[in-house]
Coordinates of N, CA and C in Angstrom, one line a residue:
X1 N 7.2 -10.3 5.1 CA 6.1 -10.0 4.2 C 6.7 -9.5 2.9
X2 N 6.1 -9.9 1.8 CA 6.4 -9.5 0.5 C 5.2 -9.1 -0.2
X3 N 5.2 -7.9 -0.9 CA 4.1 -7.5 -1.7 C 4.2 -8.1 -3.0
X4 N 3.2 -8.9 -3.4 CA 3.2 -9.6 -4.7 C 2.6 -8.7 -5.8
X5 N 1.5 -8.1 -5.6 CA 0.9 -7.2 -6.5 C 0.0 -6.3 -5.8
X6 N -0.5 -5.3 -6.6 CA -1.4 -4.3 -6.0 C -2.4 -3.9 -7.0
X7 N -3.6 -3.5 -6.5 CA -4.7 -3.0 -7.4 C -5.1 -1.7 -6.8
X8 N -5.0 -0.6 -7.6 CA -5.5 0.7 -7.2 C -6.8 1.0 -7.8
X9 N -7.8 1.1 -7.0 CA -9.2 1.4 -7.5 C -9.2 2.9 -7.9
X10 N -8.7 3.8 -7.0 CA -8.7 5.2 -7.4 C -7.7 5.9 -6.4
X11 N -6.6 6.4 -6.9 CA -5.6 7.1 -6.1 C -4.8 8.0 -7.0
X12 N -4.8 9.3 -6.7 CA -4.1 10.2 -7.6 C -4.5 10.0 -9.0
X13 N -3.6 9.9 -10.0 CA -3.9 9.7 -11.4 C -4.3 8.3 -11.8
X14 N -4.2 7.4 -10.8 CA -4.4 6.0 -11.1 C -5.9 5.6 -10.8
X15 N -6.5 4.8 -11.7 CA -7.8 4.2 -11.5 C -7.8 2.9 -12.2
X16 N -8.4 1.9 -11.5 CA -8.4 0.5 -12.0 C -7.1 0.1 -12.5
X17 N -6.0 0.3 -11.8 CA -4.7 0.0 -12.2 C -4.1 -1.2 -11.4
X18 N -3.7 -2.2 -12.2 CA -3.1 -3.4 -11.6 C -1.6 -3.3 -11.8
X19 N -0.8 -3.5 -10.7 CA 0.7 -3.5 -10.8 C 1.2 -4.8 -10.2
X20 N 2.0 -5.5 -11.0 CA 2.5 -6.7 -10.6 C 2.2 -7.8 -11.6
X21 N 2.7 -9.0 -11.4 CA 3.4 -9.4 -10.1 C 4.7 -8.8 -10.0
X22 N 5.1 -8.5 -8.7 CA 6.4 -8.0 -8.3 C 7.2 -9.3 -8.0
X23 N 8.3 -9.5 -8.7 CA 9.1 -10.7 -8.5 C 10.4 -10.3 -7.9
X24 N 11.1 -11.3 -7.4 CA 12.4 -11.1 -6.8 C 12.3 -10.7 -5.4
X25 N 13.5 -10.6 -4.7 CA 13.5 -10.3 -3.3 C 13.4 -8.8 -3.0
X26 N 13.6 -8.0 -3.9 CA 13.5 -6.6 -3.7 C 12.9 -6.0 -5.0
X27 N 12.1 -5.0 -4.8 CA 11.5 -4.3 -6.0 C 11.9 -2.8 -6.0
X28 N 12.4 -2.3 -7.1 CA 12.8 -1.0 -7.2 C 11.9 -0.4 -8.3
X29 N 11.2 0.7 -7.9 CA 10.3 1.4 -8.8 C 11.0 2.6 -9.3
X30 N 11.1 2.7 -10.7 CA 11.8 3.8 -11.3 C 11.0 4.3 -12.5
X31 N 11.3 5.5 -12.9 CA 10.6 6.0 -14.1 C 11.0 7.5 -14.2
X32 N 10.5 8.1 -15.2 CA 10.8 9.5 -15.5 C 10.0 10.4 -14.5
X33 N 10.3 11.7 -14.4 CA 9.6 12.6 -13.5 C 8.1 12.5 -13.8
X34 N 7.3 12.6 -12.8 CA 5.8 12.6 -12.9 C 5.3 11.3 -13.4
X35 N 6.0 10.2 -13.4 CA 5.5 8.9 -13.8 C 4.5 8.3 -12.8
X36 N 4.6 8.7 -11.5 CA 3.7 8.2 -10.5 C 4.4 7.4 -9.5
X37 N 5.8 7.4 -9.4 CA 6.5 6.7 -8.4 C 6.2 7.0 -7.0
X38 N 6.2 8.3 -6.7 CA 5.8 8.7 -5.3 C 4.4 8.4 -5.0
X39 N 3.5 8.5 -6.0 CA 2.1 8.2 -5.8 C 1.9 6.7 -5.4
X40 N 2.6 5.9 -6.1 CA 2.6 4.4 -5.9 C 3.1 4.1 -4.5
X41 N 4.2 4.8 -4.1 CA 4.7 4.6 -2.7 C 3.7 5.0 -1.7
X42 N 3.1 6.2 -1.9 CA 2.1 6.7 -1.0 C 0.9 5.7 -0.9
X43 N 0.5 5.2 -2.0 CA -0.6 4.2 -2.0 C -0.3 3.0 -1.1
X44 N 0.9 2.4 -1.3 CA 1.3 1.2 -0.5 C 1.2 1.6 1.0
X45 N 1.8 2.7 1.3 CA 1.9 3.1 2.7 C 0.5 3.3 3.3
X46 N -0.4 3.9 2.5 CA -1.8 4.2 3.0 C -2.6 3.0 3.1
X47 N -2.4 2.0 2.2 CA -3.2 0.8 2.4 C -2.7 0.1 3.7
X48 N -1.5 0.1 4.0 CA -1.0 -0.6 5.2 C -1.2 0.2 6.5
X49 N -1.1 1.5 6.4 CA -1.2 2.3 7.7 C -2.3 3.3 7.8
X50 N -3.1 3.5 6.7 CA -4.2 4.4 6.8 C -4.0 5.7 6.1
X51 N -5.1 6.3 5.7 CA -5.1 7.5 5.0 C -4.8 8.7 5.9
X52 N -4.1 9.7 5.4 CA -3.9 10.9 6.2 C -5.1 11.8 6.2
X53 N -5.1 12.9 6.9 CA -6.2 13.8 6.9 C -6.3 14.4 5.5
X54 N -7.6 14.8 5.2 CA -7.8 15.3 3.8 C -7.0 16.5 3.4
X55 N -6.6 17.3 4.4 CA -5.9 18.6 4.1 C -4.4 18.3 4.0
X56 N -3.9 17.1 4.1 CA -2.5 16.7 4.1 C -2.0 16.8 2.6
X57 N -0.7 17.1 2.5 CA -0.1 17.2 1.2 C 0.0 15.8 0.5
X58 N -0.2 14.7 1.3 CA -0.2 13.4 0.7 C -1.6 12.8 0.6
X59 N -2.6 13.6 0.3 CA -4.0 13.2 0.2 C -4.2 12.3 -1.0
X60 N -3.7 12.7 -2.2 CA -3.9 12.0 -3.5 C -5.3 11.6 -3.8
X61 N -6.2 12.5 -4.0 CA -7.6 12.2 -4.3 C -7.7 11.4 -5.6
X62 N -8.7 10.6 -5.9 CA -8.7 9.9 -7.1 C -9.1 10.7 -8.3
X63 N -8.1 11.3 -9.0 CA -8.4 12.2 -10.1 C -8.9 11.6 -11.3
X64 N -8.7 10.3 -11.5 CA -9.2 9.6 -12.7 C -10.4 8.7 -12.4
X65 N -11.0 8.9 -11.3 CA -12.2 8.2 -10.9 C -11.8 7.0 -10.0
X66 N -12.8 6.2 -9.7 CA -12.7 5.1 -8.8 C -12.9 5.4 -7.4
X67 N -13.0 4.4 -6.5 CA -13.1 4.6 -5.1 C -11.7 4.8 -4.5
X68 N -11.6 5.8 -3.6 CA -10.3 6.2 -3.1 C -9.6 5.1 -2.3
X69 N -8.8 4.3 -2.9 CA -8.1 3.2 -2.2 C -7.8 2.0 -3.1
X70 N -7.6 0.9 -2.5 CA -7.4 -0.3 -3.2 C -6.9 -1.5 -2.3
X71 N -6.1 -2.4 -2.9 CA -5.6 -3.5 -2.1 C -4.2 -4.0 -2.5
X72 N -3.6 -4.6 -1.6 CA -2.3 -5.3 -1.8 C -2.4 -6.7 -1.6
X73 N -1.7 -7.5 -2.4 CA -1.6 -9.0 -2.2 C -0.3 -9.2 -1.6
X74 N -0.3 -9.9 -0.5 CA 1.0 -10.1 0.3 C 1.2 -11.6 0.5
X75 N 2.5 -11.9 0.8 CA 2.8 -13.3 1.2 C 3.7 -13.1 2.5
X76 N 3.3 -13.9 3.5 CA 4.1 -13.9 4.7 C 5.3 -14.8 4.7
X77 N 6.1 -14.8 5.7 CA 7.3 -15.6 5.8 C 7.0 -17.1 5.6
X78 N 5.8 -17.6 6.0 CA 5.5 -19.0 5.9 C 4.9 -19.3 4.5
X79 N 4.8 -18.3 3.6 CA 4.2 -18.6 2.3 C 2.7 -18.4 2.2
X80 N 2.0 -18.0 3.2 CA 0.6 -17.8 3.2 C 0.3 -16.5 2.5
X81 N -0.8 -16.5 1.7 CA -1.2 -15.3 0.9 C -2.3 -14.6 1.6
X82 N -2.2 -13.2 1.6 CA -3.2 -12.4 2.2 C -3.6 -11.2 1.2
X83 N -4.7 -10.7 1.4 CA -5.1 -9.5 0.7 C -5.5 -8.4 1.7
X84 N -4.8 -7.3 1.6 CA -5.1 -6.2 2.6 C -5.7 -5.1 1.7
X85 N -6.9 -4.7 2.1 CA -7.7 -3.7 1.4 C -8.1 -2.5 2.3
X86 N -7.9 -1.3 1.7 CA -8.3 -0.1 2.5 C -8.9 0.9 1.6
X87 N -9.9 1.5 2.0 CA -10.5 2.7 1.2 C -10.7 3.8 2.2
X88 N -10.6 5.0 1.7 CA -10.7 6.2 2.5 C -11.9 6.2 3.4
X89 N -11.7 6.6 4.7 CA -12.9 6.6 5.6 C -12.4 7.2 6.9
X90 N -13.3 7.1 7.9 CA -13.0 7.7 9.2 C -11.8 7.1 9.8
X91 N -11.0 7.9 10.5 CA -9.8 7.5 11.2 C -8.8 6.7 10.3
X92 N -8.6 7.2 9.1 CA -7.6 6.5 8.2 C -8.2 5.5 7.3
X93 N -9.5 5.2 7.4 CA -10.2 4.2 6.6 C -10.1 2.8 7.2
X94 N -11.1 2.1 7.3 CA -11.1 0.7 7.8 C -10.3 -0.2 6.9
X95 N -9.5 -1.1 7.6 CA -8.7 -2.1 6.8 C -9.5 -3.4 6.8
X96 N -9.4 -4.1 5.7 CA -9.9 -5.4 5.6 C -8.8 -6.4 5.2
X97 N -8.7 -7.5 5.9 CA -7.7 -8.5 5.6 C -8.3 -9.8 5.4
X98 N -7.9 -10.5 4.3 CA -8.5 -11.8 3.9 C -7.3 -12.7 3.5
X99 N -7.6 -14.0 3.7 CA -6.6 -15.0 3.2 C -6.7 -14.9 1.6
X100 N -5.7 -15.6 1.0 CA -5.7 -15.6 -0.5 C -7.0 -16.2 -1.1
X101 N -7.7 -17.0 -0.3 CA -9.0 -17.6 -0.9 C -10.2 -16.8 -0.4
X102 N -10.0 -15.6 0.3 CA -11.1 -14.7 0.6 C -11.7 -14.9 2.0
X103 N -11.1 -15.7 2.8 CA -11.6 -15.9 4.2 C -11.2 -14.7 5.0
X104 N -12.1 -14.1 5.8 CA -11.7 -12.9 6.6 C -10.7 -13.2 7.7
X105 N -9.8 -12.3 7.9 CA -8.7 -12.4 8.9 C -8.9 -11.2 9.9
X106 N -8.6 -11.4 11.2 CA -8.7 -10.4 12.2 C -7.7 -9.2 11.8
X107 N -8.2 -8.0 12.0 CA -7.3 -6.8 11.7 C -6.0 -6.8 12.4
X108 N -6.0 -7.4 13.6 CA -4.8 -7.5 14.4 C -3.6 -8.2 13.7
X109 N -3.9 -9.0 12.7 CA -2.9 -9.7 12.0 C -2.0 -8.8 11.1
X110 N -2.5 -7.5 10.8 CA -1.7 -6.6 10.0 C -0.4 -6.3 10.6
X111 N -0.4 -6.1 11.9 CA 0.9 -5.9 12.6 C 1.8 -7.1 12.5
X112 N 1.3 -8.3 12.6 CA 2.1 -9.5 12.4 C 2.7 -9.5 11.0
X113 N 1.8 -9.2 10.0 CA 2.3 -9.2 8.6 C 3.4 -8.2 8.4
X114 N 3.3 -7.1 9.1 CA 4.3 -6.1 9.0 C 5.5 -6.3 9.9
X115 N 5.6 -7.5 10.5 CA 6.7 -7.8 11.4 C 6.8 -6.9 12.6
X116 N 5.6 -6.3 13.0 CA 5.6 -5.3 14.1 C 6.2 -4.0 13.7
X117 N 6.5 -3.7 12.5 CA 7.1 -2.5 12.0 C 6.1 -1.3 12.2
X118 N 6.5 -0.2 12.8 CA 5.7 1.0 12.9 C 5.7 1.7 11.6
X119 N 4.9 2.8 11.5 CA 4.9 3.6 10.3 C 6.3 4.2 10.0
X120 N 7.0 4.7 11.1 CA 8.3 5.2 10.9 C 9.3 4.2 10.4
X121 N 9.3 3.0 11.0 CA 10.2 2.0 10.6 C 10.0 1.6 9.1
X122 N 8.7 1.3 8.8 CA 8.3 1.0 7.4 C 8.8 2.0 6.4
X123 N 8.5 3.3 6.8 CA 8.8 4.4 5.9 C 10.3 4.6 5.7
X124 N 11.1 4.4 6.7 CA 12.5 4.6 6.6 C 13.4 3.4 6.3
X125 N 12.9 2.2 6.5 CA 13.7 1.0 6.2 C 13.2 0.2 5.0
X126 N 11.9 0.0 4.9 CA 11.3 -0.9 3.9 C 10.8 -0.3 2.6
X127 N 10.3 0.9 2.7 CA 9.7 1.6 1.6 C 10.0 3.1 1.6
X128 N 11.1 3.5 1.0 CA 11.5 4.9 1.1 C 11.7 5.5 -0.3
X129 N 11.7 6.8 -0.3 CA 11.9 7.5 -1.5 C 13.3 8.1 -1.6
X130 N 13.7 8.6 -2.7 CA 15.1 9.2 -2.8 C 15.2 10.3 -1.9
X131 N 14.2 11.2 -1.7 CA 14.3 12.3 -0.8 C 14.5 11.8 0.6
X132 N 13.9 10.7 1.1 CA 14.0 10.2 2.4 C 15.4 9.5 2.6
X133 N 15.9 9.0 1.5 CA 17.2 8.4 1.5 C 18.3 9.4 1.7
X134 N 18.1 10.6 1.1 CA 19.1 11.7 1.1 C 19.0 12.5 2.4
X135 N 17.9 12.3 3.2 CA 17.7 13.1 4.4 C 18.6 12.7 5.5

């Protein structure tokens, strides 16, 4: 799976924010302190795995407006495009998966798109922060 681009409706300081296209085989997000790197990483994780409890330190309410959540555009190993969308809700928020042309896809396909990676594997192998790298 490769993330091609993302759209943040409302998450932390971001509202109506398009990021991408992300090109190349690996994407490194960098910037000055407080630029939003950790917020962007948390957004990707939450769209894929669900939102934490509201009292969590990784809650990131939409400070600039918008609906709390957004979507990722993904490409699987076979080159098929998908859109994974999640907004805050009960039990981490319901996930919606569609093909690139908008046809609904069963939620069970998210695990396939993630290559069966659990939250811990994704967090520690595929999308990690400097703090996690140093731990």
